[in-house]
C-alpha positions as a Markdown table, in Angstrom:
| # | Residue | x | y | z |
|---|---|---|---|---|
| 1 | Met | 6.0 | 18.1 | 4.1 |
| 2 | Leu | 2.6 | 19.1 | 3.3 |
| 3 | Gln | 2.6 | 16.9 | 0.3 |
| 4 | Lys | 3.6 | 13.9 | 2.5 |
| 5 | Leu | 0.6 | 14.4 | 4.9 |
| 6 | Glu | -1.8 | 14.7 | 2.2 |
| 7 | Thr | -0.7 | 11.4 | 0.9 |
| 8 | Leu | -0.9 | 9.7 | 4.1 |
| 9 | Lys | -4.5 | 11.0 | 4.5 |
| 10 | Asp | -5.3 | 9.6 | 1.1 |
| 11 | Val | -3.9 | 6.4 | 1.9 |
| 12 | Gln | -5.8 | 6.2 | 5.2 |
| 13 | Lys | -9.0 | 7.3 | 3.5 |
| 14 | Ser | -8.9 | 4.6 | 1.0 |
| 15 | Gly | -8.7 | 2.1 | 3.9 |
| 16 | Val | -7.4 | -0.6 | 1.4 |
| 17 | Val | -4.1 | -0.6 | -0.5 |
| 18 | Ala | -4.3 | -2.9 | -3.5 |
| 19 | Val | -1.1 | -4.7 | -4.0 |
| 20 | Val | -0.7 | -5.1 | -7.7 |
| 21 | Arg | 1.6 | -7.5 | -9.2 |
| 22 | Gly | 1.5 | -9.0 | -13.0 |
| 23 | Ala | 3.3 | -11.0 | -15.3 |
| 24 | Thr | 3.1 | -8.4 | -18.0 |
| 25 | Lys | 2.7 | -4.5 | -18.2 |
| 26 | Glu | -0.5 | -4.8 | -19.4 |
| 27 | Glu | -1.9 | -7.2 | -16.7 |
| 28 | Ala | -0.6 | -4.8 | -13.8 |
| 29 | Tyr | -1.9 | -1.6 | -15.7 |
| 30 | Lys | -5.6 | -3.2 | -16.4 |
| 31 | Ala | -5.6 | -4.7 | -12.7 |
| 32 | Ser | -4.7 | -1.3 | -11.3 |
| 33 | Lys | -7.5 | 0.3 | -13.3 |
| 34 | Ala | -10.0 | -2.4 | -12.3 |
| 35 | Cys | -9.2 | -1.7 | -8.5 |
| 36 | Ile | -9.5 | 2.1 | -8.9 |
| 37 | Glu | -12.9 | 1.9 | -10.8 |
| 38 | Gly | -14.2 | -0.5 | -8.2 |
| 39 | Gly | -13.5 | 2.0 | -5.4 |
| 40 | Val | -10.0 | 0.9 | -4.2 |
| 41 | Lys | -8.2 | 3.9 | -4.9 |
| 42 | Ala | -4.9 | 3.3 | -3.3 |
| 43 | Ile | -2.5 | 1.3 | -5.5 |
| 44 | Glu | 0.8 | -0.2 | -4.6 |
| 45 | Leu | 2.2 | -1.2 | -8.0 |
| 46 | Thr | 5.0 | -3.6 | -7.3 |
| 47 | Phe | 8.4 | -3.6 | -9.0 |
| 48 | Thr | 8.0 | -7.3 | -9.6 |
| 49 | Ala | 5.8 | -6.2 | -12.6 |
| 50 | Pro | 7.8 | -5.7 | -15.7 |
| 51 | His | 8.3 | -1.8 | -16.5 |
| 52 | Ala | 6.8 | -0.9 | -13.1 |
| 53 | Asp | 7.9 | 2.7 | -13.3 |
| 54 | Glu | 6.2 | 3.1 | -16.6 |
| 55 | Ile | 3.1 | 1.7 | -15.2 |
| 56 | Ile | 3.2 | 4.0 | -12.4 |
| 57 | Gly | 3.7 | 7.0 | -14.7 |
| 58 | Asp | 0.7 | 6.0 | -17.0 |
| 59 | Leu | -1.7 | 5.6 | -13.8 |
| 60 | Val | -0.5 | 9.0 | -12.4 |
| 61 | Glu | -1.3 | 10.7 | -15.8 |
| 62 | Asp | -4.6 | 8.8 | -16.2 |
| 63 | Tyr | -5.9 | 9.9 | -12.7 |
| 64 | Lys | -4.2 | 13.3 | -12.2 |
| 65 | Asp | -7.5 | 15.0 | -12.0 |
| 66 | Asp | -9.0 | 12.4 | -9.4 |
| 67 | Lys | -7.7 | 13.6 | -6.1 |
| 68 | Asp | -8.8 | 10.4 | -4.3 |
| 69 | Val | -6.4 | 8.3 | -6.3 |
| 70 | Val | -3.1 | 7.7 | -4.7 |
| 71 | Ile | -0.4 | 5.6 | -6.7 |
| 72 | Gly | 2.5 | 4.2 | -4.9 |
| 73 | Ala | 5.5 | 1.6 | -5.6 |
| 74 | Gly | 5.8 | -1.6 | -3.9 |
| 75 | Thr | 8.6 | -4.2 | -3.5 |
| 76 | Val | 11.1 | -1.3 | -3.5 |
| 77 | Leu | 14.4 | -3.1 | -2.2 |
| 78 | Asp | 16.8 | -0.3 | -2.8 |
| 79 | Pro | 17.3 | 3.4 | -3.1 |
| 80 | Ala | 17.8 | 3.3 | -6.9 |
| 81 | Thr | 14.4 | 1.8 | -7.3 |
| 82 | Ala | 12.9 | 4.3 | -4.8 |
| 83 | Arg | 14.1 | 7.2 | -6.6 |
| 84 | Leu | 13.0 | 5.6 | -10.0 |
| 85 | Ala | 9.5 | 5.1 | -8.4 |
| 86 | Ile | 9.3 | 8.7 | -7.2 |
| 87 | Ile | 10.6 | 10.2 | -10.5 |
| 88 | Ala | 7.8 | 8.1 | -12.3 |
| 89 | Gly | 5.4 | 9.7 | -9.9 |
| 90 | Ala | 4.8 | 7.4 | -6.8 |
| 91 | Lys | 3.4 | 9.1 | -4.0 |
| 92 | Phe | 4.4 | 6.3 | -1.5 |
| 93 | Val | 7.1 | 3.5 | -1.3 |
| 94 | Val | 6.4 | 0.1 | 0.3 |
| 95 | Ser | 9.0 | -2.6 | 1.0 |
| 96 | Pro | 8.9 | -6.1 | 2.1 |
| 97 | Ser | 11.5 | -5.3 | 4.8 |
| 98 | Phe | 13.0 | -2.3 | 6.3 |
| 99 | Ser | 15.8 | -0.4 | 4.6 |
| 100 | Lys | 17.7 | 2.5 | 6.3 |
| 101 | Asp | 18.9 | 3.6 | 2.8 |
| 102 | Val | 15.5 | 3.6 | 1.3 |
| 103 | Ala | 14.1 | 5.2 | 4.3 |
| 104 | Lys | 16.6 | 8.3 | 4.1 |
| 105 | Leu | 16.0 | 8.9 | 0.4 |
| 106 | Cys | 12.2 | 8.9 | 0.8 |
| 107 | Asn | 12.7 | 11.2 | 3.7 |
| 108 | Leu | 14.7 | 13.5 | 1.5 |
| 109 | Tyr | 11.8 | 13.7 | -1.0 |
| 110 | Ala | 9.0 | 13.9 | 1.6 |
| 111 | Ile | 7.5 | 10.5 | 0.4 |
| 112 | Pro | 6.0 | 8.2 | 2.8 |
| 113 | Tyr | 7.9 | 5.0 | 3.4 |
| 114 | Met | 6.1 | 1.8 | 4.6 |
| 115 | Pro | 8.5 | -1.0 | 5.2 |
| 116 | Gly | 7.6 | -4.6 | 6.0 |
| 117 | Cys | 8.4 | -5.4 | 9.6 |
| 118 | Met | 8.0 | -8.6 | 11.6 |
| 119 | Thr | 9.7 | -7.8 | 15.0 |
| 120 | Pro | 9.5 | -5.0 | 17.4 |
| 121 | Arg | 13.2 | -4.2 | 16.6 |
| 122 | Glu | 12.2 | -3.7 | 13.0 |
| 123 | Val | 9.4 | -1.6 | 14.0 |
| 124 | Gln | 11.5 | 0.5 | 16.2 |
| 125 | Asp | 14.1 | 1.0 | 13.4 |
| 126 | Ala | 11.3 | 1.9 | 11.0 |
| 127 | Leu | 9.9 | 4.5 | 13.4 |
| 128 | Ser | 13.4 | 5.7 | 14.3 |
| 129 | Tyr | 13.9 | 6.6 | 10.5 |
| 130 | Gly | 10.5 | 8.4 | 9.9 |
| 131 | Ser | 8.2 | 5.8 | 8.8 |
| 132 | Asp | 4.5 | 7.1 | 9.3 |
| 133 | Ile | 3.1 | 3.6 | 8.6 |
| 134 | Val | 4.5 | 0.4 | 9.3 |
| 135 | Lys | 3.6 | -2.7 | 7.2 |
| 136 | Ile | 3.2 | -5.7 | 9.2 |
| 137 | Phe | 4.4 | -8.5 | 6.7 |
| 138 | Pro | 3.4 | -11.1 | 6.3 |
| 139 | Gly | 0.2 | -10.8 | 8.2 |
| 140 | Ser | -0.8 | -14.5 | 7.7 |
| 141 | Val | 2.4 | -15.4 | 9.6 |
| 142 | Val | 2.5 | -12.9 | 12.5 |
| 143 | Gly | -1.2 | -12.8 | 13.0 |
| 144 | Gln | -3.8 | -10.3 | 14.4 |
| 145 | Gly | -2.4 | -10.5 | 17.8 |
| 146 | Met | 0.9 | -8.9 | 16.8 |
| 147 | Val | -1.1 | -5.7 | 16.4 |
| 148 | Ser | -2.2 | -5.2 | 20.1 |
| 149 | Ala | 1.2 | -6.6 | 21.0 |
| 150 | Leu | 3.2 | -3.9 | 19.2 |
| 151 | Gln | 0.8 | -1.1 | 20.4 |
| 152 | Gly | 1.8 | -1.7 | 24.0 |
| 153 | Pro | 5.4 | -0.5 | 23.7 |
| 154 | Phe | 4.7 | 1.4 | 20.5 |
| 155 | Pro | 1.3 | 3.2 | 21.1 |
| 156 | Gln | 2.2 | 5.7 | 18.4 |
| 157 | Val | 2.7 | 3.1 | 15.5 |
| 158 | Asn | 0.3 | 3.2 | 12.5 |
| 159 | Ile | -0.1 | -0.4 | 11.2 |
| 160 | Met | -0.7 | -1.8 | 7.7 |
| 161 | Pro | -1.0 | -5.6 | 7.6 |
| 162 | Thr | -0.3 | -7.1 | 4.4 |
| 163 | Gly | -0.5 | -10.8 | 3.4 |
| 164 | Gly | -3.3 | -12.9 | 4.6 |
| 165 | Val | -6.0 | -9.9 | 4.6 |
| 166 | Ser | -9.2 | -11.0 | 3.1 |
| 167 | Leu | -12.7 | -9.6 | 2.7 |
| 168 | Glu | -13.9 | -12.1 | 5.5 |
| 169 | Asn | -11.3 | -10.9 | 8.1 |
| 170 | Met | -10.5 | -7.2 | 7.2 |
| 171 | Lys | -13.0 | -6.1 | 9.9 |
| 172 | Glu | -11.1 | -8.2 | 12.7 |
| 173 | Trp | -7.8 | -6.4 | 11.6 |
| 174 | Phe | -9.3 | -2.9 | 12.0 |
| 175 | Asp | -11.0 | -3.9 | 15.4 |
| 176 | Lys | -7.4 | -4.7 | 16.5 |
| 177 | Gly | -6.4 | -1.2 | 15.7 |
| 178 | Val | -4.8 | -0.9 | 12.1 |
| 179 | Ile | -5.4 | 2.1 | 10.1 |
| 180 | Val | -5.3 | 0.7 | 6.7 |
| 181 | Val | -4.9 | -2.8 | 5.1 |
| 182 | Gly | -2.9 | -4.1 | 2.1 |
| 183 | Ala | -4.9 | -6.6 | -0.1 |
| 184 | Gly | -3.0 | -8.6 | -2.7 |
| 185 | Gly | -4.1 | -12.1 | -4.2 |
| 186 | Asn | -7.5 | -12.1 | -2.7 |
| 187 | Leu | -8.3 | -8.8 | -4.3 |
| 188 | Val | -6.4 | -8.9 | -7.6 |
| 189 | Gly | -5.9 | -12.5 | -8.2 |
| 190 | Pro | -8.4 | -13.0 | -11.0 |
| 191 | Ala | -6.0 | -10.5 | -13.1 |
| 192 | Ala | -3.8 | -13.5 | -13.9 |
| 193 | Lys | -6.5 | -15.2 | -15.8 |
| 194 | Gly | -7.5 | -12.0 | -17.6 |
| 195 | Asp | -10.7 | -11.4 | -15.6 |
| 196 | Phe | -10.4 | -7.7 | -14.9 |
| 197 | Ala | -14.2 | -7.5 | -14.4 |
| 198 | Gln | -13.8 | -9.9 | -11.4 |
| 199 | Val | -11.0 | -7.7 | -10.0 |
| 200 | Lys | -13.4 | -4.8 | -10.3 |
| 201 | Lys | -16.3 | -6.7 | -8.4 |
| 202 | Asn | -13.7 | -7.7 | -5.6 |
| 203 | Ala | -12.7 | -4.0 | -5.5 |
| 204 | Glu | -16.2 | -2.8 | -5.0 |
| 205 | Ala | -16.7 | -5.5 | -2.3 |
| 206 | Tyr | -13.7 | -4.4 | -0.6 |
| 207 | His | -14.8 | -0.8 | -0.7 |
| 208 | Ala | -18.1 | -1.6 | 0.5 |
| 209 | Glu | -16.7 | -3.3 | 3.6 |
| 210 | Ile | -14.6 | -0.5 | 4.5 |
| 211 | Leu | -17.5 | 1.9 | 4.4 |
| 212 | Lys | -19.5 | -0.8 | 6.5 |
| 213 | Ile | -16.5 | -0.9 | 8.9 |
| 214 | Arg | -16.7 | 2.9 | 9.3 |
| 215 | Glu | -20.2 | 3.4 | 9.9 |
């Protein structure tokens, strides 16, 4: 259980979780490395990327000596995929929606599970099944007002919005009370064109903004 708490601490410390997809294994791998080199050290490597488990394993090996880097798996839809991710070395698991079966498996292995939720019912289910961080998704649809609305009946909930989070509105999300944000296309989008240098620059900007927010 101490491992789980350490992972949660590392994710929160990063402030930003880079949601990395990719049309190829190489694209997803290089995009992840660019984010880490730019200072965004929490990576959600999604299982929409080819050979996602291999990429996770490679990244875990590459950064095994960097205690600030935390590699997780995203777009995990079922227990089989969750187990594959965990075996590969993923330290946390993220889903676009809540799954009781995935929650149970992650709890079994003391791996933080961050399911996507859109309604109070889904948030309550996620909390009941041990989710320490709830992903509000898509953030662009539910809006920032959802954060304070949820914190009324669920003052204990830790929220990570994903979808619609940008460098420009990130502070607004934190002002509402979220503990970490997930950033996808706005952060890693240039990777689709092979511009990993720009991904690194974007990551540097996100990291600088986090430091500014926390001053």
